[in-house]
Amino acid sequence: MANKADMLWEDVLELEEAGERQEALDLCRQITRMEPDHAAAWKMTARMTLPAARRGVQDMPTLSQAASAYAALQNVVRLEPEDTESWALGGILLVDHLGMLEEALEWWQQRRQIKPEDVTPLIEQIAILVRLGMYSEASELLEIMFDSGMEQPDRKQLMNMDRVRQMVDKAAKMEKEEIFRPQNSKHPRWEIIGRMKTRKPLSETFFLFTFVAPIVFIIGSIAMSVLGGSQYGFILVFLIILGLFSGISRAGAGLLQKLNRHALDLERAIDVEATSAKICVPTEIRGSKLYNHTIGKRTEAFQDRHSKIIESDEIIDKKWKPKLPDFSNTESWWGEAEESED
């Protein structure tokens, strides 16, 4: 005979199918109170807490929704450690909506302890380390990620692996001479950000039309006048233009990054504020055109939590460093917990 939790779970599934999200959420909470180890109910709690997709577009959660969903997902991965969907959603909530980068590093480290050969946690950890300017640590994880002992990645993972590899390379080159540490109020980059606080970063589209397109047009016109007299010449010119566009776009990406470094630096400062829960952005920069543009790109939940951090007005220590997990430790974290329970 089915117990009460099982009967309620059947009701939850019916309510979900009918689109009665709040009622389904209320029942899920009843189930998890009765059976704290009901993984499916915890996962449904997370799903029903977050806004529903409308016309295929996912609405952004509030701070309360993001925090509640993450708390539920912690129980899911504790009970079902192979649930990759819950690991991924938890990582998104921590980074994009809560801004808790230190916790996100630990979150993905726990996933690595479940499946050390999975490349996805490494991809996510490397991306976070780059945001914090920790390039030596990111490079070490890159070596592990491309190790022959790792699981064969699928196409999407391969693309993401190449993306973070390029991310580390470009960022390290940009900050070759000095790595911006926003917790240091005397860092020379703050003066540069202050001078450029009225300038928004250049968009890729604007850069494309003002820098890449004119060069391609000029060279393409010359090639057309020289080679475009025949059908084969026209095809050759077309291929030349395609190659030029691709090559100049790649070459110009580094220049665009340098031109926008003041904005990238401010993004790091905001990340540091969010993950440390302390402030470091100078008063004269906060509220500027650059600052408003940068913070405006963040999610509603992130902005809400960040505003609370600003209101607390607690200054970050200039010696602050993010707490990093032991990246070399990939031993199961709940295997030990199970042994202690026995």
PDB file of N, CA, C and O in Angstrom, residues 34-72:
ATOM      1  N   MET A  34       7.824  15.324   5.273  1.00  0.00           N
ATOM      2  CA  MET A  34       7.535  13.952   5.705  1.00  0.00           C
ATOM      3  C   MET A  34       8.686  13.010   5.381  1.00  0.00           C
ATOM      4  O   MET A  34       9.034  12.131   6.171  1.00  0.00           O
ATOM      5  N   GLU A  35       9.260  13.194   4.181  1.00  0.00           N
ATOM      6  CA  GLU A  35      10.361  12.337   3.733  1.00  0.00           C
ATOM      7  C   GLU A  35      11.506  13.221   3.227  1.00  0.00           C
ATOM      8  O   GLU A  35      11.566  13.559   2.041  1.00  0.00           O
ATOM      9  N   PRO A  36      12.415  13.607   4.105  1.00  0.00           N
ATOM     10  CA  PRO A  36      13.520  14.492   3.711  1.00  0.00           C
ATOM     11  C   PRO A  36      14.431  13.911   2.634  1.00  0.00           C
ATOM     12  O   PRO A  36      15.203  14.656   2.025  1.00  0.00           O
ATOM     13  N   ASP A  37      14.343  12.604   2.390  1.00  0.00           N
ATOM     14  CA  ASP A  37      15.197  11.976   1.382  1.00  0.00           C
ATOM     15  C   ASP A  37      14.455  11.719   0.070  1.00  0.00           C
ATOM     16  O   ASP A  37      14.875  10.882  -0.739  1.00  0.00           O
ATOM     17  N   HIS A  38      13.374  12.430  -0.160  1.00  0.00           N
ATOM     18  CA  HIS A  38      12.601  12.278  -1.401  1.00  0.00           C
ATOM     19  C   HIS A  38      13.223  13.198  -2.462  1.00  0.00           C
ATOM     20  O   HIS A  38      12.857  14.364  -2.604  1.00  0.00           O
ATOM     21  N   ALA A  39      14.177  12.651  -3.211  1.00  0.00           N
ATOM     22  CA  ALA A  39      14.946  13.457  -4.170  1.00  0.00           C
ATOM     23  C   ALA A  39      14.063  14.095  -5.239  1.00  0.00           C
ATOM     24  O   ALA A  39      14.254  15.263  -5.607  1.00  0.00           O
ATOM     25  N   ALA A  40      13.105  13.335  -5.750  1.00  0.00           N
ATOM     26  CA  ALA A  40      12.242  13.861  -6.812  1.00  0.00           C
ATOM     27  C   ALA A  40      11.435  15.059  -6.326  1.00  0.00           C
ATOM     28  O   ALA A  40      11.226  16.028  -7.068  1.00  0.00           O
ATOM     29  N   ALA A  41      10.988  15.004  -5.072  1.00  0.00           N
ATOM     30  CA  ALA A  41      10.218  16.126  -4.518  1.00  0.00           C
ATOM     31  C   ALA A  41      11.096  17.357  -4.345  1.00  0.00           C
ATOM     32  O   ALA A  41      10.648  18.490  -4.575  1.00  0.00           O
ATOM     33  N   TRP A  42      12.347  17.149  -3.947  1.00  0.00           N
ATOM     34  CA  TRP A  42      13.268  18.286  -3.823  1.00  0.00           C
ATOM     35  C   TRP A  42      13.525  18.919  -5.191  1.00  0.00           C
ATOM     36  O   TRP A  42      13.565  20.149  -5.321  1.00  0.00           O
ATOM     37  N   LYS A  43      13.689  18.080  -6.202  1.00  0.00           N
ATOM     38  CA  LYS A  43      13.942  18.611  -7.545  1.00  0.00           C
ATOM     39  C   LYS A  43      12.720  19.358  -8.069  1.00  0.00           C
ATOM     40  O   LYS A  43      12.841  20.429  -8.681  1.00  0.00           O
ATOM     41  N   MET A  44      11.548  18.806  -7.812  1.00  0.00           N
ATOM     42  CA  MET A  44      10.329  19.489  -8.228  1.00  0.00           C
ATOM     43  C   MET A  44      10.161  20.799  -7.459  1.00  0.00           C
ATOM     44  O   MET A  44       9.670  21.795  -8.010  1.00  0.00           O
ATOM     45  N   THR A  45      10.583  20.808  -6.200  1.00  0.00           N
ATOM     46  CA  THR A  45      10.536  22.047  -5.415  1.00  0.00           C
ATOM     47  C   THR A  45      11.360  23.136  -6.086  1.00  0.00           C
ATOM     48  O   THR A  45      10.925  24.289  -6.201  1.00  0.00           O
ATOM     49  N   ALA A  46      12.556  22.763  -6.530  1.00  0.00           N
ATOM     50  CA  ALA A  46      13.411  23.736  -7.221  1.00  0.00           C
ATOM     51  C   ALA A  46      12.756  24.225  -8.506  1.00  0.00           C
ATOM     52  O   ALA A  46      12.736  25.428  -8.793  1.00  0.00           O
ATOM     53  N   ARG A  47      12.203  23.304  -9.266  1.00  0.00           N
ATOM     54  CA  ARG A  47      11.585  23.668 -10.545  1.00  0.00           C
ATOM     55  C   ARG A  47      10.370  24.563 -10.352  1.00  0.00           C
ATOM     56  O   ARG A  47      10.172  25.543 -11.074  1.00  0.00           O
ATOM     57  N   MET A  48       9.534  24.213  -9.377  1.00  0.00           N
ATOM     58  CA  MET A  48       8.317  24.989  -9.152  1.00  0.00           C
ATOM     59  C   MET A  48       8.606  26.329  -8.474  1.00  0.00           C
ATOM     60  O   MET A  48       7.806  27.256  -8.547  1.00  0.00           O
ATOM     61  N   THR A  49       9.741  26.428  -7.801  1.00  0.00           N
ATOM     62  CA  THR A  49      10.122  27.699  -7.172  1.00  0.00           C
ATOM     63  C   THR A  49      10.537  28.718  -8.221  1.00  0.00           C
ATOM     64  O   THR A  49      10.239  29.910  -8.102  1.00  0.00           O
ATOM     65  N   LEU A  50      11.220  28.245  -9.255  1.00  0.00           N
ATOM     66  CA  LEU A  50      11.682  29.137 -10.316  1.00  0.00           C
ATOM     67  C   LEU A  50      10.535  29.490 -11.256  1.00  0.00           C
ATOM     68  O   LEU A  50       9.606  28.702 -11.428  1.00  0.00           O
ATOM     69  N   PRO A  51      10.587  30.664 -11.878  1.00  0.00           N
ATOM     70  CA  PRO A  51       9.507  31.066 -12.794  1.00  0.00           C
ATOM     71  C   PRO A  51       9.381  30.106 -13.973  1.00  0.00           C
ATOM     72  O   PRO A  51      10.365  29.514 -14.421  1.00  0.00           O
ATOM     73  N   ALA A  52       8.169  29.976 -14.463  1.00  0.00           N
ATOM     74  CA  ALA A  52       7.921  29.117 -15.622  1.00  0.00           C
ATOM     75  C   ALA A  52       8.349  29.828 -16.898  1.00  0.00           C
ATOM     76  O   ALA A  52       8.358  31.062 -16.971  1.00  0.00           O
ATOM     77  N   ALA A  53       8.712  29.039 -17.888  1.00  0.00           N
ATOM     78  CA  ALA A  53       9.055  29.604 -19.194  1.00  0.00           C
ATOM     79  C   ALA A  53       7.780  30.040 -19.906  1.00  0.00           C
ATOM     80  O   ALA A  53       6.767  29.344 -19.867  1.00  0.00           O
ATOM     81  N   ARG A  54       7.842  31.207 -20.526  1.00  0.00           N
ATOM     82  CA  ARG A  54       6.703  31.713 -21.284  1.00  0.00           C
ATOM     83  C   ARG A  54       7.110  31.904 -22.734  1.00  0.00           C
ATOM     84  O   ARG A  54       8.059  32.628 -23.031  1.00  0.00           O
ATOM     85  N   ARG A  55       6.398  31.213 -23.622  1.00  0.00           N
ATOM     86  CA  ARG A  55       6.712  31.239 -25.049  1.00  0.00           C
ATOM     87  C   ARG A  55       8.155  30.825 -25.307  1.00  0.00           C
ATOM     88  O   ARG A  55       8.851  31.396 -26.151  1.00  0.00           O
ATOM     89  N   GLY A  56       8.596  29.854 -24.545  1.00  0.00           N
ATOM     90  CA  GLY A  56       9.941  29.327 -24.726  1.00  0.00           C
ATOM     91  C   GLY A  56      11.040  30.154 -24.096  1.00  0.00           C
ATOM     92  O   GLY A  56      12.210  29.805 -24.195  1.00  0.00           O
ATOM     93  N   VAL A  57      10.673  31.263 -23.446  1.00  0.00           N
ATOM     94  CA  VAL A  57      11.664  32.139 -22.815  1.00  0.00           C
ATOM     95  C   VAL A  57      11.543  32.016 -21.300  1.00  0.00           C
ATOM     96  O   VAL A  57      10.456  32.164 -20.741  1.00  0.00           O
ATOM     97  N   GLN A  58      12.673  31.753 -20.644  1.00  0.00           N
ATOM     98  CA  GLN A  58      12.675  31.580 -19.197  1.00  0.00           C
ATOM     99  C   GLN A  58      12.735  32.929 -18.493  1.00  0.00           C
ATOM    100  O   GLN A  58      13.648  33.715 -18.718  1.00  0.00           O
ATOM    101  N   ASP A  59      11.739  33.214 -17.666  1.00  0.00           N
ATOM    102  CA  ASP A  59      11.776  34.436 -16.865  1.00  0.00           C
ATOM    103  C   ASP A  59      12.871  34.324 -15.814  1.00  0.00           C
ATOM    104  O   ASP A  59      13.189  33.233 -15.331  1.00  0.00           O
ATOM    105  N   MET A  60      13.443  35.460 -15.442  1.00  0.00           N
ATOM    106  CA  MET A  60      14.509  35.470 -14.454  1.00  0.00           C
ATOM    107  C   MET A  60      13.927  35.389 -13.041  1.00  0.00           C
ATOM    108  O   MET A  60      12.943  36.069 -12.730  1.00  0.00           O
ATOM    109  N   PRO A  61      14.513  34.577 -12.170  1.00  0.00           N
ATOM    110  CA  PRO A  61      13.992  34.459 -10.805  1.00  0.00           C
ATOM    111  C   PRO A  61      14.365  35.660  -9.947  1.00  0.00           C
ATOM    112  O   PRO A  61      15.347  36.362 -10.215  1.00  0.00           O
ATOM    113  N   THR A  62      13.581  35.877  -8.911  1.00  0.00           N
ATOM    114  CA  THR A  62      13.930  36.878  -7.914  1.00  0.00           C
ATOM    115  C   THR A  62      15.029  36.312  -7.020  1.00  0.00           C
ATOM    116  O   THR A  62      15.361  35.119  -7.097  1.00  0.00           O
ATOM    117  N   LEU A  63      15.561  37.153  -6.150  1.00  0.00           N
ATOM    118  CA  LEU A  63      16.597  36.693  -5.227  1.00  0.00           C
ATOM    119  C   LEU A  63      16.070  35.577  -4.334  1.00  0.00           C
ATOM    120  O   LEU A  63      16.740  34.559  -4.121  1.00  0.00           O
ATOM    121  N   SER A  64      14.871  35.747  -3.816  1.00  0.00           N
ATOM    122  CA  SER A  64      14.279  34.734  -2.944  1.00  0.00           C
ATOM    123  C   SER A  64      14.075  33.420  -3.686  1.00  0.00           C
ATOM    124  O   SER A  64      14.359  32.339  -3.152  1.00  0.00           O
ATOM    125  N   GLN A  65      13.596  33.506  -4.912  1.00  0.00           N
ATOM    126  CA  GLN A  65      13.372  32.294  -5.703  1.00  0.00           C
ATOM    127  C   GLN A  65      14.682  31.579  -6.008  1.00  0.00           C
ATOM    128  O   GLN A  65      14.769  30.348  -5.910  1.00  0.00           O
ATOM    129  N   ALA A  66      15.702  32.338  -6.380  1.00  0.00           N
ATOM    130  CA  ALA A  66      16.998  31.738  -6.707  1.00  0.00           C
ATOM    131  C   ALA A  66      17.602  31.049  -5.489  1.00  0.00           C
ATOM    132  O   ALA A  66      18.118  29.923  -5.581  1.00  0.00           O
ATOM    133  N   ALA A  67      17.538  31.712  -4.334  1.00  0.00           N
ATOM    134  CA  ALA A  67      18.107  31.143  -3.112  1.00  0.00           C
ATOM    135  C   ALA A  67      17.350  29.890  -2.687  1.00  0.00           C
ATOM    136  O   ALA A  67      17.958  28.884  -2.290  1.00  0.00           O
ATOM    137  N   SER A  68      16.024  29.924  -2.778  1.00  0.00           N
ATOM    138  CA  SER A  68      15.213  28.768  -2.376  1.00  0.00           C
ATOM    139  C   SER A  68      15.443  27.585  -3.312  1.00  0.00           C
ATOM    140  O   SER A  68      15.535  26.434  -2.865  1.00  0.00           O
ATOM    141  N   ALA A  69      15.523  27.868  -4.607  1.00  0.00           N
ATOM    142  CA  ALA A  69      15.757  26.796  -5.573  1.00  0.00           C
ATOM    143  C   ALA A  69      17.126  26.162  -5.358  1.00  0.00           C
ATOM    144  O   ALA A  69      17.276  24.935  -5.422  1.00  0.00           O
ATOM    145  N   TYR A  70      18.127  26.991  -5.083  1.00  0.00           N
ATOM    146  CA  TYR A  70      19.468  26.454  -4.842  1.00  0.00           C
ATOM    147  C   TYR A  70      19.483  25.569  -3.595  1.00  0.00           C
ATOM    148  O   TYR A  70      20.105  24.498  -3.586  1.00  0.00           O
ATOM    149  N   ALA A  71      18.792  25.993  -2.549  1.00  0.00           N
ATOM    150  CA  ALA A  71      18.732  25.188  -1.325  1.00  0.00           C
ATOM    151  C   ALA A  71      18.110  23.820  -1.609  1.00  0.00           C
ATOM    152  O   ALA A  71      18.571  22.796  -1.086  1.00  0.00           O
ATOM    153  N   ALA A  72      17.080  23.798  -2.446  1.00  0.00           N
ATOM    154  CA  ALA A  72      16.449  22.526  -2.799  1.00  0.00           C
ATOM    155  C   ALA A  72      17.394  21.652  -3.619  1.00  0.00           C
ATOM    156  O   ALA A  72      17.474  20.433  -3.419  1.00  0.00           O
TER     157      ALA A  72
END
